[in-house]
Every structure is written in structure tokens, then in C-alpha cells.
Amino acid sequence: MQIAMVSFLFILLAVNSIMIFKLRDRKWTDIIRRLRNMAFGVAGIIVPEMVILLAKDRQIAYYAFTFYYIAFAWYTMMIFRFSVSYSGYKLFKVYKSPLFWITVIESVAFIWGMFSERFFTITHARWYEHTYWICRPFSIFYVYAIVGYITLNGAVVVLIIAATQSARIYRLKYSGIAIIIALMVASRVNSQLRHQPIMVQAVCFALCEIVIVYMAVHYAPKKLNQRAMQFVADKLNDGIVLYDDEHQLQFVTAGFSDAVGLKGMQGIGNEKMYWTKVISEANVENAWNGRVMPIARDDGIYYYEIQHKELDEDGKLIGTVYWIRNVTESIKNYGEMVRRANFDELTGIYNEAHFHEMARKLLEENPDTDFVMTCSSVDKFRVFKELFGQEKYDDYLIRTAESLRTGLTHIPNCVYGRIGESDFYIMMPKEAFDPQQFLDAIDGVAKAYSTNNFNLLIKAGVYEITDPSNDMLAICNKASMACDMIKGDYGKRILWFDESVQKESMLRERYNAELSKAIEHGEIQIYLQPQVDKAGKVIGAEALARWVHREDGLIPPAHFIPFFEMNGRITELDICIWKQACEKLKEWKDKGRDDLYISVNISARDLYALDIYEHYVSLVKEYGIDARNLKLEITESAIINDLKQHVHLVEKLQEAGFEVEMDDFGSAYSSFNMLKDICVDVLKIDMKFLGDTKNEERSHAILKSIVDLSGELYMKTIAEGVETEEQLEFLRRVGCDIYQGYYFSKPMSVVNFEAKYL
Ligand code: C2E
Ligand code: CA
Ligand code: CA
């Protein structure tokens, strides 16, 4: 019997040793190191146990008992240390060192007590018909026993805390080992209470040790991997469906069943049916791998991309995995992307690229139809934006797009789009294009945005597409050229493209390119047109810009001013003109002729681009001239644009000593109305507004009332465009103060002016 037991212990020892050996090829972590130490500890328990079983001599048995208890103390300490490391509890680390010293003390005490039998004695006992050495402890021995229990229970507590505080899937890792250690405790209690030979306990410990190693190194990590995989798979929105070799559904990720709304159906049976259906449907089209399948659900259509892979082992099919990806989002995003690529974000109609593409297609599909391309655009859209803000401007664009949508639906073969900031393009068959109807439609929208102060004007250019093979950009450009050509021209609303438009447009482009150099080289010059008072005396002059071009000769302002006003470069030019006027005034002042003034023109664009007040105040300061000698002409329409703001500006300028003249008075429709709000020094009336009318009597009456009114409002009047003696006579009679016009002199170069009047 003894031999059998010893053999059994020997086997345990061998298994234990193999385990230690095997652990060597593991990565040498702290845990592995501790497990190995524990295995040594177990060996330290088993070997004395074997000696006890075999010993005939009492003394040898006693020594073996002593070493058994020492080994046991070290083993329990190791278990505690292992548990702390394994569960990663720093909190318990503090106990590790005292425990070590307690164990050392215990060991020393046992060795000391070994020779005089201080802690226990041993006797023979019979157990199941056999005689064994058993230990009879003295009361002091219980101190040692209690330390042992506390240590083992401590290890269990540590592991239980770790188990409760970790995520559910990690609990097994700790609780499994906690249970084994608890079993160790139980076996020890059992041995001690029933006075069994320690052998049972040793066997139990050795077995437990093997299980701990297995749990810690093999079982728990593997289980953990599986669980973690399952966990991840379930959290995945993607579906993984696994069929075995007989095409039986084996596995489907819960997350996906959830995502496709199968959760409620539950039961692998339903899912099986569902997926078998989905996959067989997908199979209908052979090339379904990677195909996107729409699946209708309560809350809309979802898109799934299905891929599959056959799994084989040594060439034998073991199953098929279907990977089902929810691509709803990206499909929707793709649609959105297409929309963004082709449609104008703000208005929802075609953008430039798509408009070109569709227009091109239309031309190609209808080679026998004559088409027109129209471009319509807001005149002075920057002013509009500055006055009313981006939001209102956007609102206008959206409404225009809407009117195109509704207005053009009945016209076949018609495309339209928004290009650039303010341009709308329409291409339609020529026979369907009715200019008047077109303008009316445009005005319908524009009217809603016109106020007393601002008249929203839309200009349109039309190009009859004579050469459809032309580049679409070139076709659009022609319509746009015609449109741009009439911007700033109050009277014209629509222009058909022709050769002259092309020429003029090119000329403008050239001027635009040359402007900076022209200013630098002094090609932009002032011409002066004298102003005469009632007594016939020249009292001042208006400075009018001329471009003395080195190739084209003298270019009148009509050829470049409206264009520069449109593109904003007028300010550059004006600044140059104002400087020249100031230079002249300074020169005249130095010659003692500070009785003459010069009036300069201020464009509407200048009012937005510059701080006019600051600019003028520093100009007169810089040149050392009197503000009174520099008069400022602002057109009526420029003032109307933002009346409130400009009333304030005019007041400030007047305070600084400048005289402000309202140019082209009478040309806008609310002239009289405006006079109640603004107080300028001079009204400048253009004879052109009145002279051409057939009904001379009426225009005379109007002129007279303007002059009368201005007198009552303490404003002077200047009449410009005075060409005849009769006109002058009449103006004198009604009391107009100052006259300017061809009757006296055309605008002339400064040299000529000085020669004649200085
Ligand atoms: P405006 O300010 O109304 O200038 C008066 C225009 O009437 C000038 O044309 C002048 O030559 C012309 N004019 C003067 N007397 C008569 C006449 O008896 N009969 C006729 N038919 N015309 C007469 P111009 O010089 O061609 O200037 C045209 C417009 O260009 C100006 O109109 C003004 O709006 C603009 N302009 C000229 N120079 C400047 C400038 O330096 N800055 C700005 N912003 N605009 C300027
Ligand atoms: Ca003027
Ligand atoms: Ca004028």
C-alpha cells in the first residue's frame, strides 16, 4: 500500500516536473516565474511526504515532517504572491514582504524546534488498516496553522476581488483559480480535523497545483480568447454567418441579427431561415460576391454588402463564412457625394460641371435643333450683398432657382444651372426662347428684392449657338460676355452676343490688364471742364478722367469707367484722379489762384471700398489745400444705395469743409423723395435728362421746379450739358446758379485749361 501511494506521489511529482519544464518555453513573465516557483514548492511538499510514508525510523520521519511544514509555509506564501501578481492588485503588494519574513521566521523556528520536538510530536496511527506516521501538534503549532489559513484565504480574497471588479468575460480567469485555492483550504481543514495523514492534503495540493497551472496558462486564456472573439463578433455591426460543410447554419453574430432587426424573432431557427433566404437570393445572380443587397426594414431601406469565403482544411471543405457588411451609410453618402458633385449646394440646381455635361449631351442628342445659351446675372451684386447681407442674397439665388424650376418645366430640351456667384445659365431651343417672357420672369423675382433705395437689376446675355461643336465653356462665355457688357448700363437689360460684343469684351480685358501700368506711367489724366457762374465767369472745373493710351490715343471714360465700376477697379483710378486734382489745386494756390475749385467724381464703389472721410481729410492735409476748393460729386444713385449711411458721411464731409454735390440729379426715380433725408450743398442736373424730350415745355417746368425747390432747401444748382444759348438763357431765367457744358467748353487738358483761364 505504501509503495502504491509513493508511486502515486511520484507520478504527481513527475507531472509537476514536466510542467515546470514545459513552462520554460513560455514567455518569461512574472506569472510564469511564480507558477514555476510554486511547482518547486509542491515538489518540496511531495518529497518529504514520500519520505514520511517510507520512513521506518521515527527521527527521519520527524525531520521529514519538519521539512514538509517548512515547504508548506513557503508554498502558501507563493500562492499568495502569485494571486497578487495574477490579479494585478498593487494594494496587496504591501503584504508580500512581511509574509516573506514571517515565513523565514517560521522556517528558522521549525529547524530550531526540529531537534527538541517543540511544536509537534509524531506517533503511529492506523488509517484504513495501515500504519502511518501522523503529527500531534502542540498548541503553539496552531499559530503556524493559522498563518497558513490566513495566507491561503488571503489569496482567495484577492482573486475574488479581482473577479468582481473585472469585466464579465474576465471573471473566469480569477474565479477559477480562487475556487481551486479554496479547495486547497478545504482539504487542509479536512485533513486537520479528521487527523488524516498529511498525505491526503499533499496529494490534494499537488493536484490543485497542476490545475492552477493549467487554468492560468492554458484554459483561462484560451476561453478568454474565445469569449472575447464572440464578444467582439457580437458587438460588430457586421454580420458573420458560418455554415458547416453540410450548409447548416452554425453561427451568426448577434450584433448583426440585431442590426437587421432579427432580434425580436430570436431562435436560431428563424435566423437560419432568414439567412438561408438572404443568401440564396444573393446566389440568384451568380456574381454576387461583393454585391450590395437592399433589405427593407421598418425604418427604411438598408444596404448590405455580402462576401463569402469557403474554408477548407487540407483541401476539404469545412464550411462557408458569409461576411455581411452594413454599407447603408456609405451608400447614402455616395448618393450625397454624387449630389454634391453635380448640384449647386445652395440652390439645388446643376452646378457648372454638371450643367456643361448635360448641355453638351443635349447638343449632341439634338443635332438639328438650334439652341440659345443665356446668362443672367445681378447687376452690382456686390452692392446688393453689401446692402442686404449674404443671407438675403442667398435667398434671392434660391428663389431664382425655384422660378427656373417651375418656369422651365414645360420647355422640352432645356437645361439650366448656377455658375459662379451670381450667374444663372439656361440652354434651350431657340424657338422656345421668348426674350420678353424671359425678362418678365427674371423681373418677377428681382422686384421682390428692390426697395426704395435699391433697384435690383438683372442683366441677361444671349448667345445663339452657331457652332455646337465649340467648347461648352466658350459657349457659356459668349453669353456671359454679352451679359457683362450691359452691366452698369441702366437702360439695357438684354444683349445678344455678336462680333462687336466679342471685340469690346476683349478690349475690356486688355484695359483691365493694362490699368495698373497706365496709372503708373501717367496715362490716366484729368481733363478739366470749366464751370461758369451767372456773370459768365469761370469759377472752377470738373475733373474728368481720360486715358491717354500710348497706342490707342485718347480714350473717353465711357469705354473704361463703367467696366471698372463693375469690376471694382474704379477706386484705383479715382484715387489717381483725386491726387492729380489736389496737385493742381496746390499749384494754383501757390500761384495765388485759390479762388478756383475742382470737383471730382466719387463712384458708388468707392463708398464701400474706402473710408471716404478719412481719405479726403488726409488728402487736403497732405497737399496743404483748402477743403472748400475740392468739391465732391457723388451720383444720386450711389447715395440712394445706402441712404442712412451716406447721409452721415455727407454730414461729416460738410463739417470738414467739403462741398458735396449730388451728380446726375433726376436720373433715379425717387430723387425728390430723397431730398427730405439728405442735405447736399449742390444739386447737379444733367440737361440730357431733360433736353431730349419732345415736350420741351414739360421739361422746362420740371427744371424750374428743381431749381425753386433747391433754393428753398438752401442748395445751389449746377446745370451740366449746357450746349446752346437758349438753354443758358432759360437756366439763367429760372435762377440756376452754375453752368457747365460744351457751350462754354469741352473738357480740355490741364495745359489748355491753364492757358485759357489762368
Ligand atoms: P459725369 O460725371 O456726368 O460727367 C459729365 C459728362 O458729361 C462728361 O463726360 C462730360 O464730358 C460730358 N459733358 C459735359 N458737357 C456736355 C455737353 O454739353 N454735352 C454733352 N453731350 N456732354 C457733356 P465724360 O467725360 O465722357 O464722362 C462720362 C462719365 O464718366 C462721367 O459723367 C462720370 O460719370 C464718369 N467719369 C469721368 N471721369 C471720372 C472719374 O474720374 N471718376 C469717376 N468715378 N467717374 C468718372
Ligand atoms: Ca460728374
Ligand atoms: Ca453728371
Tab-separated table of N, CA and C in Angstrom, residues 280-414:
chain	number	residue	atom	x	y	z
A	280	SER	N	-29.565	32.693	-50.426
A	280	SER	CA	-29.967	32.050	-51.680
A	280	SER	C	-30.435	33.105	-52.672
A	281	GLU	N	-31.054	34.162	-52.153
A	281	GLU	CA	-31.450	35.264	-53.042
A	281	GLU	C	-30.219	35.867	-53.691
A	282	ALA	N	-29.226	36.066	-52.840
A	282	ALA	CA	-27.986	36.641	-53.332
A	282	ALA	C	-27.356	35.726	-54.376
A	283	ASN	N	-27.585	34.458	-54.212
A	283	ASN	CA	-26.992	33.496	-55.126
A	283	ASN	C	-27.639	33.510	-56.502
A	284	VAL	N	-28.847	34.085	-56.552
A	284	VAL	CA	-29.565	34.097	-57.826
A	284	VAL	C	-28.686	34.717	-58.912
A	285	GLU	N	-28.099	35.817	-58.552
A	285	GLU	CA	-27.157	36.378	-59.504
A	285	GLU	C	-25.813	35.785	-59.167
A	286	ASN	N	-25.239	35.196	-60.133
A	286	ASN	CA	-24.055	34.431	-59.817
A	286	ASN	C	-22.908	35.265	-59.261
A	287	ALA	N	-22.755	36.399	-59.864
A	287	ALA	CA	-21.621	37.221	-59.435
A	287	ALA	C	-22.022	38.091	-58.259
A	288	TRP	N	-22.462	37.463	-57.221
A	288	TRP	CA	-22.983	38.243	-56.102
A	288	TRP	C	-21.916	38.579	-55.083
A	289	ASN	N	-20.787	37.980	-55.206
A	289	ASN	CA	-19.756	38.241	-54.209
A	289	ASN	C	-19.390	39.724	-54.222
A	290	GLY	N	-19.568	40.358	-53.099
A	290	GLY	CA	-19.282	41.785	-53.033
A	290	GLY	C	-20.455	42.612	-53.494
A	291	ARG	N	-21.569	41.946	-53.762
A	291	ARG	CA	-22.743	42.654	-54.244
A	291	ARG	C	-23.453	43.351	-53.085
A	292	VAL	N	-24.088	44.455	-53.406
A	292	VAL	CA	-24.818	45.167	-52.371
A	292	VAL	C	-26.289	44.815	-52.461
A	293	MET	N	-26.847	44.375	-51.339
A	293	MET	CA	-28.248	43.966	-51.319
A	293	MET	C	-29.077	44.937	-50.506
A	294	PRO	N	-30.141	45.446	-51.078
A	294	PRO	CA	-31.022	46.271	-50.254
A	294	PRO	C	-31.935	45.360	-49.423
A	295	ILE	N	-32.084	45.668	-48.164
A	295	ILE	CA	-33.006	44.909	-47.328
A	295	ILE	C	-33.944	45.908	-46.671
A	296	ALA	N	-35.224	45.703	-46.877
A	296	ALA	CA	-36.189	46.661	-46.346
A	296	ALA	C	-36.454	46.358	-44.880
A	297	ARG	N	-36.407	47.383	-44.095
A	297	ARG	CA	-36.760	47.244	-42.687
A	297	ARG	C	-37.806	48.278	-42.340
A	298	ASP	N	-38.310	48.159	-41.137
A	298	ASP	CA	-39.389	49.080	-40.751
A	298	ASP	C	-38.981	50.533	-40.915
A	299	ASP	N	-37.723	50.805	-40.574
A	299	ASP	CA	-37.299	52.205	-40.588
A	299	ASP	C	-36.542	52.578	-41.854
A	300	GLY	N	-36.803	51.896	-42.921
A	300	GLY	CA	-36.211	52.314	-44.189
A	300	GLY	C	-35.420	51.196	-44.839
A	301	ILE	N	-34.799	51.574	-45.937
A	301	ILE	CA	-34.041	50.569	-46.687
A	301	ILE	C	-32.604	50.550	-46.179
A	302	TYR	N	-32.106	49.354	-45.958
A	302	TYR	CA	-30.720	49.209	-45.543
A	302	TYR	C	-29.962	48.461	-46.632
A	303	TYR	N	-28.698	48.766	-46.743
A	303	TYR	CA	-27.902	48.113	-47.775
A	303	TYR	C	-26.817	47.261	-47.139
A	304	TYR	N	-26.713	46.042	-47.621
A	304	TYR	CA	-25.699	45.131	-47.088
A	304	TYR	C	-24.841	44.609	-48.217
A	305	GLU	N	-23.582	44.591	-47.920
A	305	GLU	CA	-22.677	44.015	-48.906
A	305	GLU	C	-22.305	42.625	-48.398
A	306	ILE	N	-22.443	41.638	-49.250
A	306	ILE	CA	-22.194	40.265	-48.813
A	306	ILE	C	-20.962	39.713	-49.521
A	307	GLN	N	-20.072	39.144	-48.724
A	307	GLN	CA	-18.916	38.483	-49.305
A	307	GLN	C	-18.850	37.095	-48.701
A	308	HIS	N	-18.300	36.161	-49.420
A	308	HIS	CA	-18.196	34.845	-48.804
A	308	HIS	C	-16.862	34.215	-49.094
A	309	LYS	N	-16.531	33.241	-48.253
A	309	LYS	CA	-15.269	32.552	-48.423
A	309	LYS	C	-15.480	31.123	-47.972
A	310	GLU	N	-15.019	30.223	-48.797
A	310	GLU	CA	-15.122	28.824	-48.401
A	310	GLU	C	-13.879	28.456	-47.613
A	311	LEU	N	-14.107	27.775	-46.498
A	311	LEU	CA	-12.987	27.407	-45.640
A	311	LEU	C	-12.640	25.955	-45.894
A	312	ASP	N	-11.389	25.701	-46.105
A	312	ASP	CA	-11.033	24.286	-46.253
A	312	ASP	C	-9.802	23.962	-45.438
A	313	GLU	N	-9.720	22.692	-45.131
A	313	GLU	CA	-8.574	22.212	-44.386
A	313	GLU	C	-8.031	21.051	-45.197
A	314	ASP	N	-6.821	21.121	-45.575
A	314	ASP	CA	-6.199	20.110	-46.445
A	314	ASP	C	-7.072	19.843	-47.671
A	315	GLY	N	-7.606	20.885	-48.222
A	315	GLY	CA	-8.361	20.740	-49.462
A	315	GLY	C	-9.789	20.246	-49.275
A	316	LYS	N	-10.183	19.985	-48.020
A	316	LYS	CA	-11.564	19.523	-47.804
A	316	LYS	C	-12.401	20.658	-47.254
A	317	LEU	N	-13.586	20.822	-47.814
A	317	LEU	CA	-14.464	21.911	-47.379
A	317	LEU	C	-14.907	21.676	-45.935
A	318	ILE	N	-14.703	22.673	-45.106
A	318	ILE	CA	-15.209	22.503	-43.746
A	318	ILE	C	-16.324	23.507	-43.435
A	319	GLY	N	-16.522	24.429	-44.308
A	319	GLY	CA	-17.627	25.350	-44.065
A	319	GLY	C	-17.514	26.589	-44.948
A	320	THR	N	-18.502	27.454	-44.812
A	320	THR	CA	-18.512	28.694	-45.583
A	320	THR	C	-18.805	29.841	-44.632
A	321	VAL	N	-18.038	30.896	-44.763
A	321	VAL	CA	-18.330	32.087	-43.963
A	321	VAL	C	-18.915	33.132	-44.887
A	322	TYR	N	-19.950	33.759	-44.416
A	322	TYR	CA	-20.508	34.898	-45.132
A	322	TYR	C	-20.254	36.122	-44.277
A	323	TRP	N	-19.722	37.083	-44.915
A	323	TRP	CA	-19.432	38.314	-44.202
A	323	TRP	C	-20.370	39.358	-44.751
A	324	ILE	N	-21.219	39.869	-43.894
A	324	ILE	CA	-22.272	40.782	-44.351
A	324	ILE	C	-22.058	42.131	-43.702
A	325	ARG	N	-21.782	43.090	-44.548
A	325	ARG	CA	-21.407	44.396	-44.029
A	325	ARG	C	-22.537	45.388	-44.274
A	326	ASN	N	-22.859	46.125	-43.239
A	326	ASN	CA	-23.883	47.141	-43.388
A	326	ASN	C	-23.246	48.364	-44.062
A	327	VAL	N	-23.616	48.607	-45.301
A	327	VAL	CA	-22.996	49.715	-46.038
A	327	VAL	C	-24.004	50.823	-46.310
A	328	THR	N	-25.086	50.797	-45.534
A	328	THR	CA	-26.148	51.787	-45.747
A	328	THR	C	-25.606	53.215	-45.740
A	329	GLU	N	-24.797	53.457	-44.715
A	329	GLU	CA	-24.256	54.804	-44.550
A	329	GLU	C	-23.455	55.232	-45.777
A	330	SER	N	-22.560	54.347	-46.197
A	330	SER	CA	-21.695	54.751	-47.304
A	330	SER	C	-22.483	54.850	-48.609
A	331	ILE	N	-23.498	53.996	-48.756
A	331	ILE	CA	-24.324	54.105	-49.964
A	331	ILE	C	-25.023	55.460	-49.964
A	332	LYS	N	-25.527	55.803	-48.784
A	332	LYS	CA	-26.216	57.098	-48.706
A	332	LYS	C	-25.230	58.234	-48.933
A	333	ASN	N	-24.052	58.083	-48.326
A	333	ASN	CA	-23.027	59.112	-48.522
A	333	ASN	C	-22.633	59.233	-49.980
A	334	TYR	N	-22.612	58.100	-50.639
A	334	TYR	CA	-22.245	58.119	-52.047
A	334	TYR	C	-23.267	58.926	-52.841
A	335	GLY	N	-24.539	58.657	-52.516
A	335	GLY	CA	-25.603	59.421	-53.179
A	335	GLY	C	-25.422	60.898	-52.920
A	336	GLU	N	-25.086	61.199	-51.686
A	336	GLU	CA	-24.870	62.579	-51.292
A	336	GLU	C	-23.683	63.174	-52.055
A	337	MET	N	-22.674	62.349	-52.207
A	337	MET	CA	-21.472	62.797	-52.903
A	337	MET	C	-21.796	63.124	-54.364
A	338	VAL	N	-22.569	62.226	-54.956
A	338	VAL	CA	-22.951	62.447	-56.350
A	338	VAL	C	-23.742	63.744	-56.450
A	339	ARG	N	-24.639	63.906	-55.476
A	339	ARG	CA	-25.460	65.108	-55.496
A	339	ARG	C	-24.580	66.350	-55.394
A	340	ARG	N	-23.618	66.278	-54.463
A	340	ARG	CA	-22.737	67.420	-54.274
A	340	ARG	C	-21.876	67.686	-55.483
A	341	ALA	N	-21.485	66.612	-56.142
A	341	ALA	CA	-20.608	66.777	-57.299
A	341	ALA	C	-21.364	67.409	-58.449
A	342	ASN	N	-22.673	67.187	-58.503
A	342	ASN	CA	-23.421	67.625	-59.676
A	342	ASN	C	-24.330	68.821	-59.441
A	343	PHE	N	-24.637	69.069	-58.175
A	343	PHE	CA	-25.631	70.103	-57.933
A	343	PHE	C	-25.078	71.221	-57.065
A	344	ASP	N	-25.595	72.383	-57.346
A	344	ASP	CA	-25.196	73.532	-56.557
A	344	ASP	C	-25.759	73.378	-55.149
A	345	GLU	N	-24.874	73.509	-54.211
A	345	GLU	CA	-25.238	73.257	-52.808
A	345	GLU	C	-26.390	74.163	-52.354
A	346	LEU	N	-26.307	75.406	-52.740
A	346	LEU	CA	-27.283	76.371	-52.234
A	346	LEU	C	-28.654	76.217	-52.882
A	347	THR	N	-28.664	76.148	-54.212
A	347	THR	CA	-29.944	76.218	-54.908
A	347	THR	C	-30.469	74.859	-55.329
A	348	GLY	N	-29.604	73.877	-55.355
A	348	GLY	CA	-30.049	72.537	-55.716
A	348	GLY	C	-30.174	72.306	-57.216
A	349	ILE	N	-29.853	73.332	-58.025
A	349	ILE	CA	-29.872	73.084	-59.469
A	349	ILE	C	-28.452	72.715	-59.915
A	350	TYR	N	-28.301	72.387	-61.178
A	350	TYR	CA	-26.991	71.920	-61.650
A	350	TYR	C	-25.877	72.906	-61.313
A	351	ASN	N	-24.732	72.379	-60.997
A	351	ASN	CA	-23.563	73.229	-60.864
A	351	ASN	C	-22.849	73.321	-62.213
A	352	GLU	N	-21.755	74.002	-62.235
A	352	GLU	CA	-21.107	74.284	-63.516
A	352	GLU	C	-20.753	73.008	-64.287
A	353	ALA	N	-20.039	72.113	-63.603
A	353	ALA	CA	-19.555	70.925	-64.302
A	353	ALA	C	-20.719	70.120	-64.877
A	354	HIS	N	-21.743	69.947	-64.050
A	354	HIS	CA	-22.857	69.117	-64.495
A	354	HIS	C	-23.688	69.826	-65.562
A	355	PHE	N	-23.810	71.125	-65.405
A	355	PHE	CA	-24.538	71.891	-66.424
A	355	PHE	C	-23.842	71.741	-67.778
A	356	HIS	N	-22.543	71.898	-67.772
A	356	HIS	CA	-21.782	71.741	-69.020
A	356	HIS	C	-21.998	70.360	-69.608
A	357	GLU	N	-21.949	69.375	-68.745
A	357	GLU	CA	-22.079	67.999	-69.209
A	357	GLU	C	-23.456	67.768	-69.831
A	358	MET	N	-24.496	68.224	-69.117
A	358	MET	CA	-25.854	67.988	-69.595
A	358	MET	C	-26.134	68.806	-70.859
A	359	ALA	N	-25.606	70.025	-70.902
A	359	ALA	CA	-25.825	70.870	-72.083
A	359	ALA	C	-25.147	70.230	-73.301
A	360	ARG	N	-23.962	69.727	-73.062
A	360	ARG	CA	-23.223	69.066	-74.137
A	360	ARG	C	-24.020	67.876	-74.666
A	361	LYS	N	-24.556	67.113	-73.743
A	361	LYS	CA	-25.325	65.928	-74.107
A	361	LYS	C	-26.532	66.323	-74.966
A	362	LEU	N	-27.201	67.393	-74.499
A	362	LEU	CA	-28.385	67.871	-75.197
A	362	LEU	C	-28.042	68.285	-76.634
A	363	LEU	N	-26.921	68.974	-76.787
A	363	LEU	CA	-26.499	69.410	-78.125
A	363	LEU	C	-26.238	68.197	-79.013
A	364	GLU	N	-25.600	67.208	-78.420
A	364	GLU	CA	-25.254	66.032	-79.225
A	364	GLU	C	-26.484	65.208	-79.603
A	365	GLU	N	-27.432	65.184	-78.671
A	365	GLU	CA	-28.632	64.380	-78.943
A	365	GLU	C	-29.588	65.069	-79.907
A	366	ASN	N	-29.455	66.381	-80.051
A	366	ASN	CA	-30.369	67.120	-80.937
A	366	ASN	C	-29.589	67.945	-81.954
A	367	PRO	N	-28.928	67.264	-82.856
A	367	PRO	CA	-28.055	67.999	-83.784
A	367	PRO	C	-28.819	68.934	-84.724
A	368	ASP	N	-30.132	68.673	-84.896
A	368	ASP	CA	-30.876	69.506	-85.850
A	368	ASP	C	-31.589	70.675	-85.193
A	369	THR	N	-31.466	70.787	-83.919
A	369	THR	CA	-32.151	71.884	-83.235
A	369	THR	C	-31.179	73.043	-83.009
A	370	ASP	N	-31.698	74.255	-83.193
A	370	ASP	CA	-30.888	75.437	-82.874
A	370	ASP	C	-31.114	75.798	-81.420
A	371	PHE	N	-30.032	76.003	-80.714
A	371	PHE	CA	-30.142	76.313	-79.281
A	371	PHE	C	-29.640	77.725	-78.981
A	372	VAL	N	-30.163	78.278	-77.891
A	372	VAL	CA	-29.566	79.512	-77.380
A	372	VAL	C	-29.047	79.248	-75.970
A	373	MET	N	-27.995	79.954	-75.643
A	373	MET	CA	-27.464	79.913	-74.281
A	373	MET	C	-27.690	81.292	-73.688
A	374	THR	N	-28.312	81.328	-72.515
A	374	THR	CA	-28.490	82.628	-71.869
A	374	THR	C	-27.718	82.651	-70.552
A	375	CYS	N	-27.262	83.835	-70.268
A	375	CYS	CA	-26.613	84.033	-68.970
A	375	CYS	C	-27.304	85.218	-68.319
A	376	SER	N	-27.765	85.043	-67.110
A	376	SER	CA	-28.366	86.193	-66.429
A	376	SER	C	-27.688	86.378	-65.087
A	377	SER	N	-27.579	87.635	-64.726
A	377	SER	CA	-26.734	87.936	-63.575
A	377	SER	C	-27.160	89.260	-62.960
A	378	VAL	N	-26.937	89.376	-61.668
A	378	VAL	CA	-27.313	90.604	-60.959
A	378	VAL	C	-26.317	91.703	-61.290
A	379	ASP	N	-26.871	92.848	-61.679
A	379	ASP	CA	-26.003	93.991	-61.901
A	379	ASP	C	-25.637	94.545	-60.520
A	380	LYS	N	-24.376	94.748	-60.286
A	380	LYS	CA	-23.889	95.259	-58.998
A	380	LYS	C	-24.262	94.325	-57.860
A	381	PHE	N	-23.984	93.053	-58.042
A	381	PHE	CA	-24.398	92.122	-56.994
A	381	PHE	C	-23.610	92.337	-55.712
A	382	ARG	N	-22.419	92.900	-55.843
A	382	ARG	CA	-21.647	93.156	-54.613
A	382	ARG	C	-22.311	94.241	-53.774
A	383	VAL	N	-22.841	95.229	-54.474
A	383	VAL	CA	-23.544	96.287	-53.748
A	383	VAL	C	-24.768	95.689	-53.057
A	384	PHE	N	-25.452	94.846	-53.789
A	384	PHE	CA	-26.633	94.183	-53.233
A	384	PHE	C	-26.266	93.420	-51.958
A	385	LYS	N	-25.147	92.705	-52.058
A	385	LYS	CA	-24.707	91.905	-50.910
A	385	LYS	C	-24.307	92.796	-49.738
A	386	GLU	N	-23.618	93.866	-50.077
A	386	GLU	CA	-23.184	94.770	-49.020
A	386	GLU	C	-24.377	95.424	-48.331
A	387	LEU	N	-25.389	95.720	-49.124
A	387	LEU	CA	-26.556	96.385	-48.553
A	387	LEU	C	-27.417	95.453	-47.729
A	388	PHE	N	-27.641	94.248	-48.267
A	388	PHE	CA	-28.649	93.391	-47.638
A	388	PHE	C	-28.076	92.168	-46.932
A	389	GLY	N	-26.811	91.920	-47.177
A	389	GLY	CA	-26.200	90.778	-46.489
A	389	GLY	C	-26.266	89.492	-47.298
A	390	GLN	N	-25.417	88.584	-46.910
A	390	GLN	CA	-25.277	87.318	-47.628
A	390	GLN	C	-26.578	86.515	-47.597
A	391	GLU	N	-27.244	86.559	-46.460
A	391	GLU	CA	-28.427	85.721	-46.306
A	391	GLU	C	-29.512	86.091	-47.315
A	392	LYS	N	-29.714	87.382	-47.417
A	392	LYS	CA	-30.731	87.874	-48.334
A	392	LYS	C	-30.331	87.547	-49.784
A	393	TYR	N	-29.039	87.647	-50.002
A	393	TYR	CA	-28.545	87.354	-51.338
A	393	TYR	C	-28.766	85.879	-51.667
A	394	ASP	N	-28.446	85.023	-50.710
A	394	ASP	CA	-28.682	83.591	-50.891
A	394	ASP	C	-30.153	83.337	-51.156
A	395	ASP	N	-30.963	84.046	-50.397
A	395	ASP	CA	-32.391	83.902	-50.532
A	395	ASP	C	-32.826	84.237	-51.966
A	396	TYR	N	-32.250	85.302	-52.469
A	396	TYR	CA	-32.565	85.684	-53.840
A	396	TYR	C	-32.174	84.571	-54.822
A	397	LEU	N	-30.964	84.022	-54.612
A	397	LEU	CA	-30.479	82.973	-55.519
A	397	LEU	C	-31.396	81.745	-55.472
A	398	ILE	N	-31.813	81.398	-54.271
A	398	ILE	CA	-32.681	80.225	-54.117
A	398	ILE	C	-34.009	80.452	-54.827
A	399	ARG	N	-34.544	81.647	-54.662
A	399	ARG	CA	-35.832	81.956	-55.291
A	399	ARG	C	-35.715	81.956	-56.807
A	400	THR	N	-34.596	82.466	-57.279
A	400	THR	CA	-34.404	82.477	-58.731
A	400	THR	C	-34.370	81.035	-59.251
A	401	ALA	N	-33.622	80.185	-58.522
A	401	ALA	CA	-33.531	78.792	-58.934
A	401	ALA	C	-34.917	78.153	-58.948
A	402	GLU	N	-35.709	78.484	-57.950
A	402	GLU	CA	-37.068	77.939	-57.883
A	402	GLU	C	-37.901	78.387	-59.076
A	403	SER	N	-37.735	79.660	-59.427
A	403	SER	CA	-38.530	80.166	-60.547
A	403	SER	C	-38.085	79.508	-61.852
A	404	LEU	N	-36.798	79.173	-61.938
A	404	LEU	CA	-36.339	78.452	-63.132
A	404	LEU	C	-36.986	77.077	-63.173
A	405	ARG	N	-36.976	76.437	-62.017
A	405	ARG	CA	-37.533	75.091	-61.937
A	405	ARG	C	-38.984	75.068	-62.381
A	406	THR	N	-39.756	76.007	-61.845
A	406	THR	CA	-41.182	75.995	-62.189
A	406	THR	C	-41.417	76.558	-63.583
A	407	GLY	N	-40.675	77.595	-63.934
A	407	GLY	CA	-40.926	78.262	-65.206
A	407	GLY	C	-40.471	77.488	-66.428
A	408	LEU	N	-39.512	76.608	-66.231
A	408	LEU	CA	-38.932	75.965	-67.411
A	408	LEU	C	-39.377	74.510	-67.603
A	409	THR	N	-40.218	74.036	-66.687
A	409	THR	CA	-40.588	72.615	-66.769
A	409	THR	C	-41.277	72.267	-68.092
A	410	HIS	N	-42.067	73.203	-68.592
A	410	HIS	CA	-42.838	72.872	-69.792
A	410	HIS	C	-41.999	72.979	-71.068
A	411	ILE	N	-40.784	73.486	-70.944
A	411	ILE	CA	-39.948	73.601	-72.146
A	411	ILE	C	-39.107	72.333	-72.309
A	412	PRO	N	-39.316	71.622	-73.409
A	412	PRO	CA	-38.518	70.409	-73.605
A	412	PRO	C	-37.080	70.771	-73.995
A	413	ASN	N	-36.177	69.885	-73.729
A	413	ASN	CA	-34.764	70.080	-74.077
A	413	ASN	C	-34.179	71.369	-73.532
A	414	CYS	N	-34.373	71.538	-72.259
A	414	CYS	CA	-33.883	72.759	-71.637
A	414	CYS	C	-33.095	72.382	-70.387
